[in-house]
Amino acid sequence: MSSDSSKKTIFAAIGANLAIAITKFIAAGVTSSSAMLSEGIHSLVDTINELLLLLGIRMSQKPADDSHPFGYGQELYFWTLIVAILIFAIGGGMSFYEGIIHLIHPSPITDPLWNYIVLGFAIFFEGFSWTVALKEFLPSKGEQTFWQAIRASKDPTIFTVLFEDSAALLGLLVALIGIFLEHLFQNPYFDGISSIIIGVILGVVAVILAHESKGLLVGESANTRTVNHIRAIANTDPAVQAVLRVLTMHLGPQEVLLNLEIQFRKHLSAEDLALAVERLEEKIRTQHPDIKNIFIEAKSIANSAGRNLPRM
């Protein structure tokens, strides 16, 4: 998934969340609704989060240097983890806190019509942002389930926005139900309870995002299909006797490190080994352009000690 697709999804989310946050805060000030204030905080945090994802994309595109010879691709994974922490600490924490305060000191909503109008607009704009994120995510899904596709994805920007927008839509529905029940039964506790539920929703989403970001930061391999295809490419080369190990690690959404340990056929000269390594590198890079760094450890049967030809 290209960075342009990621940016498209993020810009759509920023526009929607910023407009929604402003209208929610206005409505919360007019109506004294706890759930509406929580939703305003939620949308503001989402806006900040999308800006951090843009920062992550920009930082991850810095060229490699002496201190970071493999580049800065994992910057994106780091900022995605920060986003998850903000969702949990600020979005979920503030919503939960606001709900508790409202239960301790309940205050009735003064004009629920404002809330209904704002929530209606918010659902429309969040739905638009969610649709954009879903359209960008679906091409990478294939025949996998949504959860399998998210677990397999190495680009956290798309599924982060998709999770945020899904939580936002669910939170809006909870806020709408809470305000409706308070208006119907004239019971301000419904508003506080809905705010707490919104906080729990955000907390769950934050934990899921943090878990996925941690996996990417620690270092995840390329998908099984890619690894198997690399093994097949190597096995079809006439100089290869056996493929011993295929080690891969994602350094970014479109950047993979490959270490390939191969046992070559006996009686190959050093020149034959060098030509075979070059041939393999060219085939792998042609069919898998995301593999930016290739190290081939060549072992010849004719030499029990083996020959190591690390290449990059």
CSV table of C-alpha atoms in Angstrom, one decimal:
chain,number,residue,atom,x,y,z
A,1,MET,CA,0.0,0.0,0.0
A,2,SER,CA,1.6,3.3,-1.1
A,3,SER,CA,2.2,6.3,1.1
A,4,ASP,CA,-0.1,8.3,-1.2
A,5,SER,CA,-3.0,6.0,-0.3
A,6,SER,CA,-2.2,6.3,3.4
A,7,LYS,CA,-2.1,10.1,3.2
A,8,LYS,CA,-5.4,10.2,1.3
A,9,THR,CA,-7.0,8.3,4.1
A,10,ILE,CA,-5.4,10.4,6.8
A,11,PHE,CA,-6.3,13.8,5.2
A,12,ALA,CA,-10.0,12.6,4.8
A,13,ALA,CA,-10.0,11.7,8.5
A,14,ILE,CA,-8.4,15.0,9.6
A,15,GLY,CA,-11.0,17.1,7.7
A,16,ALA,CA,-13.9,15.1,9.1
A,17,ASN,CA,-12.6,15.0,12.7
A,18,LEU,CA,-11.6,18.6,13.0
A,19,ALA,CA,-15.0,19.8,11.8
A,20,ILE,CA,-16.8,17.4,14.0
A,21,ALA,CA,-14.8,18.3,17.1
A,22,ILE,CA,-15.6,22.0,16.8
A,23,THR,CA,-19.4,21.3,16.4
A,24,LYS,CA,-19.3,18.8,19.3
A,25,PHE,CA,-17.7,21.3,21.7
A,26,ILE,CA,-20.1,24.0,20.8
A,27,ALA,CA,-23.1,21.6,21.4
A,28,ALA,CA,-21.6,20.4,24.7
A,29,GLY,CA,-21.2,24.0,25.8
A,30,VAL,CA,-24.8,24.8,24.9
A,31,THR,CA,-26.4,21.6,26.3
A,32,SER,CA,-24.1,20.6,29.2
A,33,SER,CA,-24.0,17.1,27.8
A,34,SER,CA,-21.3,14.9,29.3
A,35,ALA,CA,-21.5,12.4,26.4
A,36,MET,CA,-21.2,15.2,23.9
A,37,LEU,CA,-18.1,16.6,25.7
A,38,SER,CA,-16.5,13.2,25.6
A,39,GLU,CA,-17.3,12.9,21.9
A,40,GLY,CA,-15.7,16.3,21.4
A,41,ILE,CA,-12.5,15.2,23.2
A,42,HIS,CA,-12.6,12.0,21.2
A,43,SER,CA,-12.7,13.8,17.8
A,44,LEU,CA,-10.0,16.3,18.9
A,45,VAL,CA,-7.7,13.4,19.9
A,46,ASP,CA,-8.4,11.7,16.6
A,47,THR,CA,-7.4,14.8,14.8
A,48,ILE,CA,-4.1,15.0,16.7
A,49,ASN,CA,-3.5,11.3,16.1
A,50,GLU,CA,-3.9,11.7,12.3
A,51,LEU,CA,-1.4,14.6,12.4
A,52,LEU,CA,1.0,12.3,14.3
A,53,LEU,CA,0.6,9.6,11.6
A,54,LEU,CA,1.5,12.1,8.9
A,55,LEU,CA,4.6,13.0,10.9
A,56,GLY,CA,5.4,9.3,11.1
A,57,ILE,CA,5.1,8.9,7.3
A,58,ARG,CA,7.4,11.9,6.8
A,59,MET,CA,10.0,10.7,9.3
A,60,SER,CA,10.0,7.2,7.9
A,61,GLN,CA,10.9,8.5,4.5
A,62,LYS,CA,14.2,10.0,5.6
A,63,PRO,CA,17.2,8.5,3.8
A,64,ALA,CA,19.5,6.1,5.4
A,65,ASP,CA,22.6,7.5,7.1
A,66,ASP,CA,25.6,6.2,9.1
A,67,SER,CA,23.6,6.0,12.4
A,68,HIS,CA,20.6,4.3,10.7
A,69,PRO,CA,22.1,2.3,7.8
A,70,PHE,CA,18.7,0.6,7.1
A,71,GLY,CA,16.8,3.9,7.1
A,72,TYR,CA,14.0,5.3,9.3
A,73,GLY,CA,11.1,3.1,8.1
A,74,GLN,CA,10.2,2.0,11.7
A,75,GLU,CA,9.5,5.6,12.7
A,76,LEU,CA,6.0,5.0,11.3
A,77,TYR,CA,5.5,2.1,13.7
A,78,PHE,CA,6.7,4.2,16.7
A,79,TRP,CA,4.3,7.0,16.0
A,80,THR,CA,1.5,4.5,15.6
A,81,LEU,CA,2.3,3.3,19.1
A,82,ILE,CA,2.1,6.9,20.4
A,83,VAL,CA,-1.3,7.3,18.7
A,84,ALA,CA,-2.5,4.2,20.6
A,85,ILE,CA,-1.3,5.6,23.9
A,86,LEU,CA,-3.0,8.9,23.3
A,87,ILE,CA,-6.3,7.2,22.4
A,88,PHE,CA,-6.1,5.2,25.6
A,89,ALA,CA,-4.8,8.0,28.0
A,90,ILE,CA,-6.6,11.0,26.6
A,91,GLY,CA,-9.5,9.8,24.6
A,92,GLY,CA,-10.6,6.9,26.7
A,93,GLY,CA,-9.3,8.3,30.0
A,94,MET,CA,-11.0,11.6,29.7
A,95,SER,CA,-14.3,10.1,28.5
A,96,PHE,CA,-14.3,7.7,31.4
A,97,TYR,CA,-13.5,10.4,33.9
A,98,GLU,CA,-16.1,12.8,32.5
A,99,GLY,CA,-18.7,10.0,32.8
A,100,ILE,CA,-17.8,9.3,36.4
A,101,ILE,CA,-18.0,13.1,37.3
A,102,HIS,CA,-21.4,13.3,35.6
A,103,LEU,CA,-22.7,10.3,37.6
A,104,ILE,CA,-21.4,11.9,40.8
A,105,HIS,CA,-22.8,15.4,39.9
A,106,PRO,CA,-25.5,14.8,37.4
A,107,SER,CA,-26.8,17.8,35.4
A,108,PRO,CA,-29.7,17.6,32.9
A,109,ILE,CA,-29.3,18.3,29.2
A,110,THR,CA,-30.8,21.8,28.5
A,111,ASP,CA,-31.4,21.5,24.8
A,112,PRO,CA,-31.2,18.0,23.3
A,113,LEU,CA,-32.1,19.2,19.8
A,114,TRP,CA,-28.5,20.6,19.4
A,115,ASN,CA,-27.1,17.2,20.3
A,116,TYR,CA,-29.3,15.4,17.8
A,117,ILE,CA,-28.3,17.8,15.0
A,118,VAL,CA,-24.6,17.6,15.8
A,119,LEU,CA,-24.6,13.9,16.2
A,120,GLY,CA,-26.4,13.5,12.8
A,121,PHE,CA,-23.8,15.6,11.0
A,122,ALA,CA,-21.0,13.8,12.9
A,123,ILE,CA,-22.3,10.4,11.9
A,124,PHE,CA,-22.4,11.5,8.2
A,125,PHE,CA,-18.8,12.9,8.2
A,126,GLU,CA,-17.4,10.0,10.2
A,127,GLY,CA,-19.1,7.6,7.8
A,128,PHE,CA,-17.5,9.4,4.9
A,129,SER,CA,-14.0,9.1,6.5
A,130,TRP,CA,-14.6,5.5,7.4
A,131,THR,CA,-15.7,4.7,3.8
A,132,VAL,CA,-12.5,6.3,2.5
A,133,ALA,CA,-10.3,4.2,4.9
A,134,LEU,CA,-12.3,1.0,4.1
A,135,LYS,CA,-11.8,1.5,0.3
A,136,GLU,CA,-8.1,1.9,0.8
A,137,PHE,CA,-7.9,-1.1,3.0
A,138,LEU,CA,-10.0,-3.6,0.9
A,139,PRO,CA,-7.5,-4.1,-1.9
A,140,SER,CA,-5.0,-5.5,0.6
A,141,LYS,CA,-7.6,-7.8,2.1
A,142,GLY,CA,-8.0,-10.3,-0.7
A,143,GLU,CA,-9.7,-13.5,0.5
A,144,GLN,CA,-8.6,-13.0,4.1
A,145,THR,CA,-11.0,-12.0,6.9
A,146,PHE,CA,-10.8,-8.5,8.2
A,147,TRP,CA,-8.9,-9.6,11.3
A,148,GLN,CA,-6.4,-11.7,9.3
A,149,ALA,CA,-5.8,-8.8,6.9
A,150,ILE,CA,-5.2,-6.4,9.8
A,151,ARG,CA,-2.8,-8.9,11.4
A,152,ALA,CA,-1.0,-9.3,8.1
A,153,SER,CA,-0.8,-5.6,7.2
A,154,LYS,CA,2.5,-3.9,7.6
A,155,ASP,CA,1.1,-0.4,7.0
A,156,PRO,CA,-0.4,0.7,10.3
A,157,THR,CA,-1.8,4.0,9.0
A,158,ILE,CA,-4.7,2.5,7.1
A,159,PHE,CA,-6.0,0.2,9.8
A,160,THR,CA,-5.3,2.8,12.5
A,161,VAL,CA,-7.7,5.3,10.8
A,162,LEU,CA,-10.1,2.5,10.1
A,163,PHE,CA,-10.1,1.5,13.8
A,164,GLU,CA,-10.4,5.1,14.9
A,165,ASP,CA,-13.4,5.8,12.6
A,166,SER,CA,-15.1,2.5,13.6
A,167,ALA,CA,-14.7,3.5,17.3
A,168,ALA,CA,-15.9,7.0,16.5
A,169,LEU,CA,-19.1,5.7,14.7
A,170,LEU,CA,-19.8,3.3,17.6
A,171,GLY,CA,-19.2,6.1,20.1
A,172,LEU,CA,-21.6,8.4,18.3
A,173,LEU,CA,-24.3,5.8,18.4
A,174,VAL,CA,-23.7,5.3,22.1
A,175,ALA,CA,-23.9,9.0,22.7
A,176,LEU,CA,-27.1,9.3,20.6
A,177,ILE,CA,-28.7,6.5,22.6
A,178,GLY,CA,-27.6,8.0,25.9
A,179,ILE,CA,-28.9,11.4,25.1
A,180,PHE,CA,-32.2,10.0,23.8
A,181,LEU,CA,-32.7,7.9,26.9
A,182,GLU,CA,-31.9,10.8,29.2
A,183,HIS,CA,-34.4,13.0,27.2
A,184,LEU,CA,-37.0,10.2,27.2
A,185,PHE,CA,-36.8,9.3,31.0
A,186,GLN,CA,-35.5,12.7,32.2
A,187,ASN,CA,-32.7,10.8,33.9
A,188,PRO,CA,-29.2,12.5,33.6
A,189,TYR,CA,-27.4,9.3,34.6
A,190,PHE,CA,-27.9,7.8,31.1
A,191,ASP,CA,-25.6,10.6,29.7
A,192,GLY,CA,-22.9,9.7,32.2
A,193,ILE,CA,-23.2,6.0,31.5
A,194,SER,CA,-22.9,6.6,27.8
A,195,SER,CA,-19.7,8.6,28.4
A,196,ILE,CA,-18.2,5.7,30.3
A,197,ILE,CA,-19.1,3.3,27.6
A,198,ILE,CA,-17.4,5.6,25.0
A,199,GLY,CA,-14.3,5.5,27.2
A,200,VAL,CA,-14.3,1.7,27.3
A,201,ILE,CA,-14.7,1.5,23.5
A,202,LEU,CA,-11.7,3.8,23.0
A,203,GLY,CA,-9.6,1.8,25.6
A,204,VAL,CA,-10.3,-1.5,23.8
A,205,VAL,CA,-9.3,0.1,20.4
A,206,ALA,CA,-6.2,1.5,21.9
A,207,VAL,CA,-5.1,-1.8,23.3
A,208,ILE,CA,-5.6,-3.5,19.9
A,209,LEU,CA,-3.6,-0.8,18.1
A,210,ALA,CA,-0.8,-0.9,20.7
A,211,HIS,CA,-0.6,-4.7,20.3
A,212,GLU,CA,-0.3,-4.5,16.5
A,213,SER,CA,2.2,-1.6,16.7
A,214,LYS,CA,4.4,-3.5,19.2
A,215,GLY,CA,4.6,-6.5,16.8
A,216,LEU,CA,5.7,-4.2,14.0
A,217,LEU,CA,8.3,-2.4,16.2
A,218,VAL,CA,9.8,-5.7,17.5
A,219,GLY,CA,10.2,-6.9,13.9
A,220,GLU,CA,7.7,-8.9,11.9
A,221,SER,CA,8.7,-11.2,9.0
A,222,ALA,CA,7.3,-10.8,5.4
A,223,ASN,CA,4.1,-12.8,4.8
A,224,THR,CA,4.3,-16.6,4.3
A,225,ARG,CA,3.5,-16.3,0.6
A,226,THR,CA,6.5,-14.0,0.0
A,227,VAL,CA,8.9,-16.2,2.0
A,228,ASN,CA,7.8,-19.3,0.1
A,229,HIS,CA,8.2,-17.5,-3.2
A,230,ILE,CA,11.7,-16.4,-2.3
A,231,ARG,CA,12.5,-20.0,-1.4
A,232,ALA,CA,11.1,-21.2,-4.7
A,233,ILE,CA,13.1,-18.6,-6.7
A,234,ALA,CA,16.3,-19.8,-5.0
A,235,ASN,CA,15.5,-23.5,-5.4
A,236,THR,CA,15.1,-23.1,-9.2
A,237,ASP,CA,18.5,-21.7,-9.7
A,238,PRO,CA,20.9,-24.3,-11.2
A,239,ALA,CA,23.7,-23.5,-8.8
A,240,VAL,CA,21.6,-24.1,-5.7
A,241,GLN,CA,21.7,-27.4,-3.9
A,242,ALA,CA,19.4,-26.4,-1.0
A,243,VAL,CA,17.9,-23.4,0.7
A,244,LEU,CA,18.7,-23.6,4.4
A,245,ARG,CA,17.1,-20.5,5.8
A,246,VAL,CA,15.0,-17.6,4.7
A,247,LEU,CA,15.0,-14.8,7.2
A,248,THR,CA,13.0,-11.6,6.6
A,249,MET,CA,12.0,-8.5,8.6
A,250,HIS,CA,9.9,-5.5,7.8
A,251,LEU,CA,11.8,-2.2,8.3
A,252,GLY,CA,8.8,-0.3,7.0
A,253,PRO,CA,5.5,-0.9,5.1
A,254,GLN,CA,7.3,-1.2,1.8
A,255,GLU,CA,10.8,-2.1,3.0
A,256,VAL,CA,12.0,-5.6,3.8
A,257,LEU,CA,15.3,-7.0,4.9
A,258,LEU,CA,16.2,-10.5,3.6
A,259,ASN,CA,18.9,-12.8,4.8
A,260,LEU,CA,19.2,-16.0,2.7
A,261,GLU,CA,21.3,-18.9,3.6
A,262,ILE,CA,22.0,-21.2,0.7
A,263,GLN,CA,24.0,-24.4,0.2
A,264,PHE,CA,25.4,-24.4,-3.3
A,265,ARG,CA,26.3,-27.3,-5.5
A,266,LYS,CA,29.8,-28.8,-5.1
A,267,HIS,CA,32.8,-27.9,-7.2
A,268,LEU,CA,31.6,-24.3,-7.8
A,269,SER,CA,34.4,-21.8,-8.2
A,270,ALA,CA,34.4,-18.4,-6.4
A,271,GLU,CA,33.4,-16.8,-9.6
A,272,ASP,CA,30.5,-19.2,-10.1
A,273,LEU,CA,29.3,-18.4,-6.6
A,274,ALA,CA,29.5,-14.7,-7.2
A,275,LEU,CA,27.5,-14.9,-10.4
A,276,ALA,CA,24.9,-17.1,-8.8
A,277,VAL,CA,24.5,-14.6,-5.9
A,278,GLU,CA,24.1,-11.7,-8.3
A,279,ARG,CA,21.6,-13.7,-10.4
A,280,LEU,CA,19.5,-14.5,-7.3
A,281,GLU,CA,19.5,-10.9,-6.1
A,282,GLU,CA,18.3,-9.7,-9.5
A,283,LYS,CA,15.5,-12.2,-9.6
A,284,ILE,CA,14.3,-11.5,-6.1
A,285,ARG,CA,14.4,-7.7,-6.5
A,286,THR,CA,12.6,-7.9,-9.8
A,287,GLN,CA,9.7,-9.9,-8.4
A,288,HIS,CA,9.7,-8.4,-4.9
A,289,PRO,CA,10.6,-4.7,-5.1
A,290,ASP,CA,9.8,-4.2,-1.4
A,291,ILE,CA,12.9,-6.2,-0.6
A,292,LYS,CA,15.5,-3.4,-0.4
A,293,ASN,CA,18.4,-5.1,1.4
A,294,ILE,CA,19.5,-8.6,0.6
A,295,PHE,CA,22.2,-10.6,2.3
A,296,ILE,CA,23.1,-14.0,0.9
A,297,GLU,CA,25.2,-16.5,2.9
A,298,ALA,CA,26.6,-18.9,0.4
A,299,LYS,CA,27.8,-22.3,1.5
A,300,SER,CA,29.5,-24.7,-0.9
A,301,ILE,CA,29.3,-28.5,-0.4
A,302,ALA,CA,32.9,-28.7,-1.6
A,303,ASN,CA,34.1,-26.7,1.4
A,304,SER,CA,32.8,-27.9,4.7
A,305,ALA,CA,33.8,-24.6,6.3
A,306,GLY,CA,31.7,-22.9,3.7
A,307,ARG,CA,32.1,-19.5,2.0
A,308,ASN,CA,30.2,-16.5,3.2
A,309,LEU,CA,29.4,-13.9,0.6
A,310,PRO,CA,27.3,-11.3,2.4
A,311,ARG,CA,26.0,-8.8,-0.2
A,312,MET,CA,23.7,-5.8,0.0
